């Protein structure tokens, strides 16, 4: 997002829920009275800070967090939550936003939600539905004039290639790899996946963003109730990541670009390929 803003694009982030049922995952704020008293309010403040750090526009879609059910068997999701909304109804605010903002490109989670959080999976369902419905003049015309988004991408934040490359990069730098145990397990169990929740979509698109990794991390740290500043997402120094894997990965899931086809021998380097 920061890279495209620097190149002159507009970027809109839509948050489907307010994080009302989220956990406080950062021990450093575990006793933060404000978060315990008003977690939704804190999450709104965090999102505003993150959006400002990058410079994106932002819109709350307005649904209530579903929580992350745990246990065996899993408990039922709470009534009225986002994940239980009929997709057509849940997608309506996003259709309206698409018709207002008129994006050329959308990005979202894959069908497993990046990892299988019920709201992430519902976000995928809603995004794919809205991608199609926003272009349909018969769908809810009161939501605005139809708009056809040209391309829809799935984020590949947990791309195994990325983590394996960063693992080797850390070792090359003489540093301890935070992924050593996972890689060792993978080497001993080749039939398993590095991350069991990652769908085997191909990485079709690799966008160079290395010079913006510090901006990305500043935005991520803004979500301080959700992110441990010494945790998983900051385990590889940006100078190592920028040297060995300075890209963000995506899968092209839908395209309406006339005559445009992915090259067989090389990934895209731009979400807007075929549109410029």
PDB file of C-alpha atoms in Angstrom:
ATOM      1  CA  UNK A   1       0.000   0.000   0.000  1.00  0.00           C
ATOM      2  CA  UNK A   2       2.786   2.425   0.884  1.00  0.00           C
ATOM      3  CA  UNK A   3       4.561   1.648  -2.376  1.00  0.00           C
ATOM      4  CA  UNK A   4       1.475   2.410  -4.448  1.00  0.00           C
ATOM      5  CA  UNK A   5       0.752   5.584  -2.519  1.00  0.00           C
ATOM      6  CA  UNK A   6       4.307   6.713  -3.227  1.00  0.00           C
ATOM      7  CA  UNK A   7       3.668   6.002  -6.913  1.00  0.00           C
ATOM      8  CA  UNK A   8       0.609   8.258  -6.909  1.00  0.00           C
ATOM      9  CA  UNK A   9      -2.271   5.817  -6.416  1.00  0.00           C
ATOM     10  CA  UNK A  10      -5.167   6.181  -4.005  1.00  0.00           C
ATOM     11  CA  UNK A  11      -5.587   3.316  -1.536  1.00  0.00           C
ATOM     12  CA  UNK A  12      -8.699   2.520   0.472  1.00  0.00           C
ATOM     13  CA  UNK A  13      -8.730  -0.009   3.325  1.00  0.00           C
ATOM     14  CA  UNK A  14     -12.085  -1.445   4.399  1.00  0.00           C
ATOM     15  CA  UNK A  15     -12.397  -3.031   7.855  1.00  0.00           C
ATOM     16  CA  UNK A  16     -15.358  -5.398   8.026  1.00  0.00           C
ATOM     17  CA  UNK A  17     -15.552  -5.532  11.851  1.00  0.00           C
ATOM     18  CA  UNK A  18     -14.460  -3.446  14.798  1.00  0.00           C
ATOM     19  CA  UNK A  19     -12.536  -6.152  16.637  1.00  0.00           C
ATOM     20  CA  UNK A  20     -15.004  -6.103  19.520  1.00  0.00           C
ATOM     21  CA  UNK A  21     -14.359  -9.719  20.532  1.00  0.00           C
ATOM     22  CA  UNK A  22     -10.617  -9.722  19.961  1.00  0.00           C
ATOM     23  CA  UNK A  23      -8.053 -10.663  22.560  1.00  0.00           C
ATOM     24  CA  UNK A  24      -5.340  -8.445  24.009  1.00  0.00           C
ATOM     25  CA  UNK A  25      -2.354 -10.308  22.586  1.00  0.00           C
ATOM     26  CA  UNK A  26       0.460  -7.972  23.587  1.00  0.00           C
ATOM     27  CA  UNK A  27       1.577  -8.590  27.176  1.00  0.00           C
ATOM     28  CA  UNK A  28       2.952  -5.049  27.355  1.00  0.00           C
ATOM     29  CA  UNK A  29      -0.580  -3.650  27.264  1.00  0.00           C
ATOM     30  CA  UNK A  30      -2.170  -6.523  29.168  1.00  0.00           C
ATOM     31  CA  UNK A  31      -3.050  -4.235  32.059  1.00  0.00           C
ATOM     32  CA  UNK A  32      -4.061  -1.268  29.901  1.00  0.00           C
ATOM     33  CA  UNK A  33      -7.249  -0.129  31.599  1.00  0.00           C
ATOM     34  CA  UNK A  34      -8.611   1.583  28.490  1.00  0.00           C
ATOM     35  CA  UNK A  35      -8.352  -1.601  26.420  1.00  0.00           C
ATOM     36  CA  UNK A  36     -10.133  -3.665  29.042  1.00  0.00           C
ATOM     37  CA  UNK A  37     -12.820  -1.023  29.478  1.00  0.00           C
ATOM     38  CA  UNK A  38     -13.378  -0.181  25.796  1.00  0.00           C
ATOM     39  CA  UNK A  39     -11.560  -2.502  23.407  1.00  0.00           C
ATOM     40  CA  UNK A  40     -13.606  -1.409  20.346  1.00  0.00           C
ATOM     41  CA  UNK A  41     -12.678   2.212  21.070  1.00  0.00           C
ATOM     42  CA  UNK A  42      -8.999   1.322  21.387  1.00  0.00           C
ATOM     43  CA  UNK A  43      -9.135  -0.652  18.144  1.00  0.00           C
ATOM     44  CA  UNK A  44     -10.536   2.386  16.351  1.00  0.00           C
ATOM     45  CA  UNK A  45      -7.724   4.533  17.688  1.00  0.00           C
ATOM     46  CA  UNK A  46      -5.169   1.928  16.618  1.00  0.00           C
ATOM     47  CA  UNK A  47      -6.623   1.704  13.119  1.00  0.00           C
ATOM     48  CA  UNK A  48      -6.585   5.487  12.737  1.00  0.00           C
ATOM     49  CA  UNK A  49      -2.933   5.537  13.785  1.00  0.00           C
ATOM     50  CA  UNK A  50      -2.050   2.716  11.362  1.00  0.00           C
ATOM     51  CA  UNK A  51      -3.881   4.382   8.472  1.00  0.00           C
ATOM     52  CA  UNK A  52      -2.079   7.649   9.173  1.00  0.00           C
ATOM     53  CA  UNK A  53       1.305   5.896   9.309  1.00  0.00           C
ATOM     54  CA  UNK A  54       0.854   4.667   5.744  1.00  0.00           C
ATOM     55  CA  UNK A  55      -1.404   7.412   4.415  1.00  0.00           C
ATOM     56  CA  UNK A  56      -4.303   5.224   3.270  1.00  0.00           C
ATOM     57  CA  UNK A  57      -7.956   6.146   3.282  1.00  0.00           C
ATOM     58  CA  UNK A  58     -10.076   3.968   5.550  1.00  0.00           C
ATOM     59  CA  UNK A  59     -13.684   2.923   5.978  1.00  0.00           C
ATOM     60  CA  UNK A  60     -15.406   0.879   8.684  1.00  0.00           C
ATOM     61  CA  UNK A  61     -17.921  -1.509   7.134  1.00  0.00           C
ATOM     62  CA  UNK A  62     -19.671  -1.856  10.495  1.00  0.00           C
ATOM     63  CA  UNK A  63     -20.175  -5.507  11.395  1.00  0.00           C
ATOM     64  CA  UNK A  64     -19.556  -7.053  14.816  1.00  0.00           C
ATOM     65  CA  UNK A  65     -16.511  -9.256  15.369  1.00  0.00           C
ATOM     66  CA  UNK A  66     -17.195 -13.002  15.512  1.00  0.00           C
ATOM     67  CA  UNK A  67     -14.320 -13.863  17.849  1.00  0.00           C
ATOM     68  CA  UNK A  68     -11.991 -16.813  17.313  1.00  0.00           C
ATOM     69  CA  UNK A  69     -13.715 -19.942  18.660  1.00  0.00           C
ATOM     70  CA  UNK A  70     -11.471 -22.411  20.456  1.00  0.00           C
ATOM     71  CA  UNK A  71     -12.007 -25.863  21.941  1.00  0.00           C
ATOM     72  CA  UNK A  72     -13.138 -29.296  20.823  1.00  0.00           C
ATOM     73  CA  UNK A  73     -15.795 -29.213  19.610  1.00  0.00           C
ATOM     74  CA  UNK A  74     -15.722 -25.552  18.629  1.00  0.00           C
ATOM     75  CA  UNK A  75     -18.374 -23.463  20.370  1.00  0.00           C
ATOM     76  CA  UNK A  76     -21.035 -21.802  18.220  1.00  0.00           C
ATOM     77  CA  UNK A  77     -20.395 -18.330  16.914  1.00  0.00           C
ATOM     78  CA  UNK A  78     -22.230 -15.534  18.729  1.00  0.00           C
ATOM     79  CA  UNK A  79     -25.603 -14.494  17.251  1.00  0.00           C
ATOM     80  CA  UNK A  80     -25.491 -11.467  14.987  1.00  0.00           C
ATOM     81  CA  UNK A  81     -21.749 -11.619  14.342  1.00  0.00           C
ATOM     82  CA  UNK A  82     -20.177 -10.890  10.964  1.00  0.00           C
ATOM     83  CA  UNK A  83     -19.387 -14.513  10.069  1.00  0.00           C
ATOM     84  CA  UNK A  84     -23.063 -15.499  10.438  1.00  0.00           C
ATOM     85  CA  UNK A  85     -24.437 -12.768   8.184  1.00  0.00           C
ATOM     86  CA  UNK A  86     -25.850 -13.849   4.804  1.00  0.00           C
ATOM     87  CA  UNK A  87     -23.137 -12.986   2.306  1.00  0.00           C
ATOM     88  CA  UNK A  88     -25.397 -10.941   0.040  1.00  0.00           C
ATOM     89  CA  UNK A  89     -26.466  -8.771   2.977  1.00  0.00           C
ATOM     90  CA  UNK A  90     -22.969  -8.522   4.451  1.00  0.00           C
ATOM     91  CA  UNK A  91     -21.499  -7.478   1.100  1.00  0.00           C
ATOM     92  CA  UNK A  92     -23.877  -4.569   0.517  1.00  0.00           C
ATOM     93  CA  UNK A  93     -21.784  -1.896   2.320  1.00  0.00           C
ATOM     94  CA  UNK A  94     -18.698  -3.025   0.421  1.00  0.00           C
ATOM     95  CA  UNK A  95     -20.570  -2.878  -2.887  1.00  0.00           C
ATOM     96  CA  UNK A  96     -21.544   0.690  -2.031  1.00  0.00           C
ATOM     97  CA  UNK A  97     -17.941   1.570  -1.195  1.00  0.00           C
ATOM     98  CA  UNK A  98     -16.640   0.020  -4.427  1.00  0.00           C
ATOM     99  CA  UNK A  99     -19.136   2.021  -6.452  1.00  0.00           C
ATOM    100  CA  UNK A 100     -18.098   5.208  -4.648  1.00  0.00           C
ATOM    101  CA  UNK A 101     -14.319   4.705  -4.620  1.00  0.00           C
ATOM    102  CA  UNK A 102     -14.117   3.034  -8.065  1.00  0.00           C
ATOM    103  CA  UNK A 103     -10.958   0.944  -7.568  1.00  0.00           C
ATOM    104  CA  UNK A 104      -9.175  -0.708 -10.471  1.00  0.00           C
ATOM    105  CA  UNK A 105      -7.776  -3.422  -8.190  1.00  0.00           C
ATOM    106  CA  UNK A 106      -8.946  -5.152  -5.003  1.00  0.00           C
ATOM    107  CA  UNK A 107      -6.982  -7.348  -2.607  1.00  0.00           C
ATOM    108  CA  UNK A 108      -8.468  -9.678   0.000  1.00  0.00           C
ATOM    109  CA  UNK A 109      -7.907 -12.936   1.879  1.00  0.00           C
ATOM    110  CA  UNK A 110      -8.080 -16.306   0.144  1.00  0.00           C
ATOM    111  CA  UNK A 111     -10.882 -18.750   0.964  1.00  0.00           C
ATOM    112  CA  UNK A 112      -9.046 -19.879   4.105  1.00  0.00           C
ATOM    113  CA  UNK A 113      -8.792 -16.343   5.398  1.00  0.00           C
ATOM    114  CA  UNK A 114      -4.982 -16.222   5.326  1.00  0.00           C
ATOM    115  CA  UNK A 115      -5.447 -18.254   8.486  1.00  0.00           C
ATOM    116  CA  UNK A 116      -8.857 -19.693   9.367  1.00  0.00           C
ATOM    117  CA  UNK A 117     -10.398 -16.940  11.468  1.00  0.00           C
ATOM    118  CA  UNK A 118     -14.166 -16.947  10.764  1.00  0.00           C
ATOM    119  CA  UNK A 119     -14.174 -13.218  10.037  1.00  0.00           C
ATOM    120  CA  UNK A 120     -11.259 -13.540   7.620  1.00  0.00           C
ATOM    121  CA  UNK A 121     -13.098 -16.296   5.763  1.00  0.00           C
ATOM    122  CA  UNK A 122     -16.272 -14.210   5.681  1.00  0.00           C
ATOM    123  CA  UNK A 123     -14.198 -11.252   4.454  1.00  0.00           C
ATOM    124  CA  UNK A 124     -13.104 -13.422   1.532  1.00  0.00           C
ATOM    125  CA  UNK A 125     -16.708 -14.422   0.810  1.00  0.00           C
ATOM    126  CA  UNK A 126     -17.926 -10.841   1.009  1.00  0.00           C
ATOM    127  CA  UNK A 127     -15.067  -9.486  -1.123  1.00  0.00           C
ATOM    128  CA  UNK A 128     -15.572 -11.998  -3.926  1.00  0.00           C
ATOM    129  CA  UNK A 129     -19.331 -11.413  -3.891  1.00  0.00           C
ATOM    130  CA  UNK A 130     -18.874  -7.630  -3.921  1.00  0.00           C
ATOM    131  CA  UNK A 131     -16.341  -7.842  -6.767  1.00  0.00           C
ATOM    132  CA  UNK A 132     -19.045  -9.444  -8.912  1.00  0.00           C
ATOM    133  CA  UNK A 133     -22.092  -7.599  -7.573  1.00  0.00           C
ATOM    134  CA  UNK A 134     -20.644  -4.068  -7.794  1.00  0.00           C
ATOM    135  CA  UNK A 135     -20.490  -4.463 -11.577  1.00  0.00           C
ATOM    136  CA  UNK A 136     -24.041  -5.805 -11.868  1.00  0.00           C
ATOM    137  CA  UNK A 137     -26.576  -3.048 -12.641  1.00  0.00           C
ATOM    138  CA  UNK A 138     -29.356  -5.323 -11.389  1.00  0.00           C
ATOM    139  CA  UNK A 139     -27.847  -5.645  -7.900  1.00  0.00           C
ATOM    140  CA  UNK A 140     -29.059  -3.044  -5.436  1.00  0.00           C
ATOM    141  CA  UNK A 141     -29.078  -0.022  -7.800  1.00  0.00           C
ATOM    142  CA  UNK A 142     -29.730   2.224  -4.782  1.00  0.00           C
ATOM    143  CA  UNK A 143     -26.109   1.526  -3.734  1.00  0.00           C
ATOM    144  CA  UNK A 144     -24.758   3.557  -6.649  1.00  0.00           C
ATOM    145  CA  UNK A 145     -23.842   3.315 -10.301  1.00  0.00           C
ATOM    146  CA  UNK A 146     -22.264  -0.035 -11.257  1.00  0.00           C
ATOM    147  CA  UNK A 147     -18.482  -0.217 -11.169  1.00  0.00           C
ATOM    148  CA  UNK A 148     -16.401  -3.033 -12.637  1.00  0.00           C
ATOM    149  CA  UNK A 149     -13.181  -3.701 -10.722  1.00  0.00           C
ATOM    150  CA  UNK A 150     -10.587  -4.953 -13.193  1.00  0.00           C
ATOM    151  CA  UNK A 151      -8.585  -7.352 -10.980  1.00  0.00           C
ATOM    152  CA  UNK A 152      -9.025  -9.187  -7.689  1.00  0.00           C
ATOM    153  CA  UNK A 153      -6.035 -10.549  -5.774  1.00  0.00           C
ATOM    154  CA  UNK A 154      -5.566 -12.819  -2.768  1.00  0.00           C
ATOM    155  CA  UNK A 155      -2.885 -11.750  -0.321  1.00  0.00           C
ATOM    156  CA  UNK A 156      -0.059 -14.293   0.107  1.00  0.00           C
ATOM    157  CA  UNK A 157       1.370 -13.006   3.377  1.00  0.00           C
ATOM    158  CA  UNK A 158       2.168 -16.557   4.499  1.00  0.00           C
ATOM    159  CA  UNK A 159       3.832 -17.598   1.240  1.00  0.00           C
ATOM    160  CA  UNK A 160       6.119 -20.554   2.100  1.00  0.00           C
ATOM    161  CA  UNK A 161       8.719 -19.343  -0.427  1.00  0.00           C
ATOM    162  CA  UNK A 162       9.020 -16.100   1.481  1.00  0.00           C
ATOM    163  CA  UNK A 163       9.619 -17.735   4.841  1.00  0.00           C
ATOM    164  CA  UNK A 164      12.046 -20.327   3.489  1.00  0.00           C
ATOM    165  CA  UNK A 165      14.029 -17.588   1.753  1.00  0.00           C
ATOM    166  CA  UNK A 166      14.087 -15.428   4.885  1.00  0.00           C
ATOM    167  CA  UNK A 167      15.186 -18.473   6.905  1.00  0.00           C
ATOM    168  CA  UNK A 168      18.186 -18.928   4.629  1.00  0.00           C
ATOM    169  CA  UNK A 169      18.843 -15.185   4.669  1.00  0.00           C
ATOM    170  CA  UNK A 170      19.020 -15.134   8.451  1.00  0.00           C
ATOM    171  CA  UNK A 171      21.473 -18.040   8.458  1.00  0.00           C
ATOM    172  CA  UNK A 172      23.578 -16.339   5.770  1.00  0.00           C
ATOM    173  CA  UNK A 173      23.715 -13.255   7.985  1.00  0.00           C
ATOM    174  CA  UNK A 174      24.992 -15.366  10.877  1.00  0.00           C
ATOM    175  CA  UNK A 175      21.768 -14.886  12.816  1.00  0.00           C
ATOM    176  CA  UNK A 176      19.438 -17.363  14.443  1.00  0.00           C
ATOM    177  CA  UNK A 177      16.423 -18.044  12.249  1.00  0.00           C
ATOM    178  CA  UNK A 178      13.017 -17.701  13.941  1.00  0.00           C
ATOM    179  CA  UNK A 179      11.697 -20.299  11.518  1.00  0.00           C
ATOM    180  CA  UNK A 180      14.300 -22.987  12.222  1.00  0.00           C
ATOM    181  CA  UNK A 181      11.928 -25.347  14.009  1.00  0.00           C
ATOM    182  CA  UNK A 182       9.284 -25.092  11.311  1.00  0.00           C
ATOM    183  CA  UNK A 183      11.820 -25.632   8.530  1.00  0.00           C
ATOM    184  CA  UNK A 184      13.365 -28.598  10.365  1.00  0.00           C
ATOM    185  CA  UNK A 185       9.916 -30.184  10.729  1.00  0.00           C
ATOM    186  CA  UNK A 186       9.241 -29.588   7.025  1.00  0.00           C
ATOM    187  CA  UNK A 187      12.540 -31.219   6.047  1.00  0.00           C
ATOM    188  CA  UNK A 188      11.728 -34.241   8.194  1.00  0.00           C
ATOM    189  CA  UNK A 189       8.106 -34.382   7.010  1.00  0.00           C
ATOM    190  CA  UNK A 190       8.103 -33.397   3.329  1.00  0.00           C
ATOM    191  CA  UNK A 191       4.430 -34.308   2.937  1.00  0.00           C
ATOM    192  CA  UNK A 192       3.437 -31.525   5.341  1.00  0.00           C
ATOM    193  CA  UNK A 193       3.191 -27.791   4.746  1.00  0.00           C
ATOM    194  CA  UNK A 194       5.264 -25.065   6.347  1.00  0.00           C
ATOM    195  CA  UNK A 195       1.995 -23.504   7.511  1.00  0.00           C
ATOM    196  CA  UNK A 196      -0.905 -25.935   7.646  1.00  0.00           C
ATOM    197  CA  UNK A 197      -3.505 -23.224   7.040  1.00  0.00           C
ATOM    198  CA  UNK A 198      -1.990 -21.848   3.814  1.00  0.00           C
ATOM    199  CA  UNK A 199      -3.826 -22.670   0.599  1.00  0.00           C
ATOM    200  CA  UNK A 200      -1.667 -23.870  -2.284  1.00  0.00           C
ATOM    201  CA  UNK A 201      -2.432 -20.958  -4.581  1.00  0.00           C
ATOM    202  CA  UNK A 202       0.380 -20.015  -6.950  1.00  0.00           C
ATOM    203  CA  UNK A 203       2.168 -16.747  -6.352  1.00  0.00           C
ATOM    204  CA  UNK A 204       1.319 -14.918  -9.561  1.00  0.00           C
ATOM    205  CA  UNK A 205       2.450 -11.460  -8.518  1.00  0.00           C
ATOM    206  CA  UNK A 206       5.457 -10.142  -6.593  1.00  0.00           C
ATOM    207  CA  UNK A 207       5.361  -6.414  -5.854  1.00  0.00           C
ATOM    208  CA  UNK A 208       8.635  -4.764  -4.837  1.00  0.00           C
ATOM    209  CA  UNK A 209       8.117  -2.998  -1.505  1.00  0.00           C
ATOM    210  CA  UNK A 210      11.421  -3.388   0.351  1.00  0.00           C
ATOM    211  CA  UNK A 211      12.008   0.309   0.899  1.00  0.00           C
ATOM    212  CA  UNK A 212       8.641   0.563   2.642  1.00  0.00           C
ATOM    213  CA  UNK A 213       9.074  -2.248   5.175  1.00  0.00           C
ATOM    214  CA  UNK A 214       9.769   0.220   7.983  1.00  0.00           C
ATOM    215  CA  UNK A 215       6.509   2.031   7.160  1.00  0.00           C
ATOM    216  CA  UNK A 216       4.681  -1.299   7.151  1.00  0.00           C
ATOM    217  CA  UNK A 217       6.089  -2.171  10.571  1.00  0.00           C
ATOM    218  CA  UNK A 218       5.178   1.220  12.027  1.00  0.00           C
ATOM    219  CA  UNK A 219       1.592   0.695  10.889  1.00  0.00           C
ATOM    220  CA  UNK A 220       1.515  -2.845  12.238  1.00  0.00           C
ATOM    221  CA  UNK A 221       2.875  -1.773  15.625  1.00  0.00           C
ATOM    222  CA  UNK A 222       0.034   0.736  15.803  1.00  0.00           C
ATOM    223  CA  UNK A 223      -2.252  -2.229  16.487  1.00  0.00           C
ATOM    224  CA  UNK A 224      -0.598  -2.571  19.858  1.00  0.00           C
ATOM    225  CA  UNK A 225      -3.314  -4.626  21.549  1.00  0.00           C
ATOM    226  CA  UNK A 226      -3.001  -7.251  18.815  1.00  0.00           C
ATOM    227  CA  UNK A 227       0.705  -7.304  17.993  1.00  0.00           C
ATOM    228  CA  UNK A 228       3.670  -8.226  20.171  1.00  0.00           C
ATOM    229  CA  UNK A 229       6.437  -5.826  19.051  1.00  0.00           C
ATOM    230  CA  UNK A 230       8.965  -8.586  19.748  1.00  0.00           C
ATOM    231  CA  UNK A 231       6.880 -11.321  18.123  1.00  0.00           C
ATOM    232  CA  UNK A 232       6.598 -13.354  14.946  1.00  0.00           C
ATOM    233  CA  UNK A 233       5.950 -10.527  12.485  1.00  0.00           C
ATOM    234  CA  UNK A 234       9.118  -8.631  13.477  1.00  0.00           C
ATOM    235  CA  UNK A 235      11.445 -11.612  13.833  1.00  0.00           C
ATOM    236  CA  UNK A 236      13.492 -10.825  10.697  1.00  0.00           C
ATOM    237  CA  UNK A 237      15.284  -7.453  10.559  1.00  0.00           C
ATOM    238  CA  UNK A 238      14.133  -5.339   7.634  1.00  0.00           C
ATOM    239  CA  UNK A 239      17.667  -5.035   6.301  1.00  0.00           C
ATOM    240  CA  UNK A 240      17.743  -8.844   5.954  1.00  0.00           C
ATOM    241  CA  UNK A 241      14.233  -9.013   4.491  1.00  0.00           C
ATOM    242  CA  UNK A 242      14.958  -6.161   2.091  1.00  0.00           C
ATOM    243  CA  UNK A 243      18.063  -7.922   0.822  1.00  0.00           C
ATOM    244  CA  UNK A 244      16.635 -11.423   0.440  1.00  0.00           C
ATOM    245  CA  UNK A 245      12.870 -10.993  -0.121  1.00  0.00           C
ATOM    246  CA  UNK A 246      11.855  -7.386  -0.779  1.00  0.00           C
ATOM    247  CA  UNK A 247       8.459  -8.290  -2.240  1.00  0.00           C
ATOM    248  CA  UNK A 248       4.861  -8.720  -1.175  1.00  0.00           C
ATOM    249  CA  UNK A 249       3.176 -11.752  -2.745  1.00  0.00           C
ATOM    250  CA  UNK A 250      -0.284 -12.080  -4.270  1.00  0.00           C
ATOM    251  CA  UNK A 251      -2.410 -14.475  -6.313  1.00  0.00           C
ATOM    252  CA  UNK A 252      -4.440 -13.084  -9.212  1.00  0.00           C
ATOM    253  CA  UNK A 253      -7.863 -14.615  -8.555  1.00  0.00           C
ATOM    254  CA  UNK A 254     -10.112 -12.723 -11.028  1.00  0.00           C
ATOM    255  CA  UNK A 255      -9.372 -10.542 -14.024  1.00  0.00           C
ATOM    256  CA  UNK A 256     -11.611  -8.537 -16.344  1.00  0.00           C
ATOM    257  CA  UNK A 257      -8.745  -6.980 -18.325  1.00  0.00           C
ATOM    258  CA  UNK A 258      -9.506  -7.637 -22.014  1.00  0.00           C
ATOM    259  CA  UNK A 259      -6.879  -9.806 -23.673  1.00  0.00           C
ATOM    260  CA  UNK A 260      -4.655  -9.877 -20.610  1.00  0.00           C
ATOM    261  CA  UNK A 261      -2.991 -13.164 -19.677  1.00  0.00           C
ATOM    262  CA  UNK A 262      -0.405 -13.997 -17.057  1.00  0.00           C
ATOM    263  CA  UNK A 263       3.040 -14.832 -18.384  1.00  0.00           C
ATOM    264  CA  UNK A 264       3.966 -18.483 -17.950  1.00  0.00           C
ATOM    265  CA  UNK A 265       7.645 -17.848 -17.281  1.00  0.00           C
ATOM    266  CA  UNK A 266       7.579 -14.935 -14.820  1.00  0.00           C
ATOM    267  CA  UNK A 267       5.271 -13.496 -12.168  1.00  0.00           C
ATOM    268  CA  UNK A 268       3.712 -10.076 -12.456  1.00  0.00           C
ATOM    269  CA  UNK A 269       5.618  -7.281 -10.751  1.00  0.00           C
ATOM    270  CA  UNK A 270       2.658  -4.922 -10.537  1.00  0.00           C
ATOM    271  CA  UNK A 271      -0.980  -5.301  -9.467  1.00  0.00           C
ATOM    272  CA  UNK A 272      -1.846  -2.927 -12.301  1.00  0.00           C
ATOM    273  CA  UNK A 273      -0.216  -4.909 -15.090  1.00  0.00           C
ATOM    274  CA  UNK A 274      -2.490  -4.830 -18.116  1.00  0.00           C
ATOM    275  CA  UNK A 275      -4.099  -1.602 -16.902  1.00  0.00           C
ATOM    276  CA  UNK A 276      -1.355   0.979 -17.418  1.00  0.00           C
TER     277      UNK A 276
END
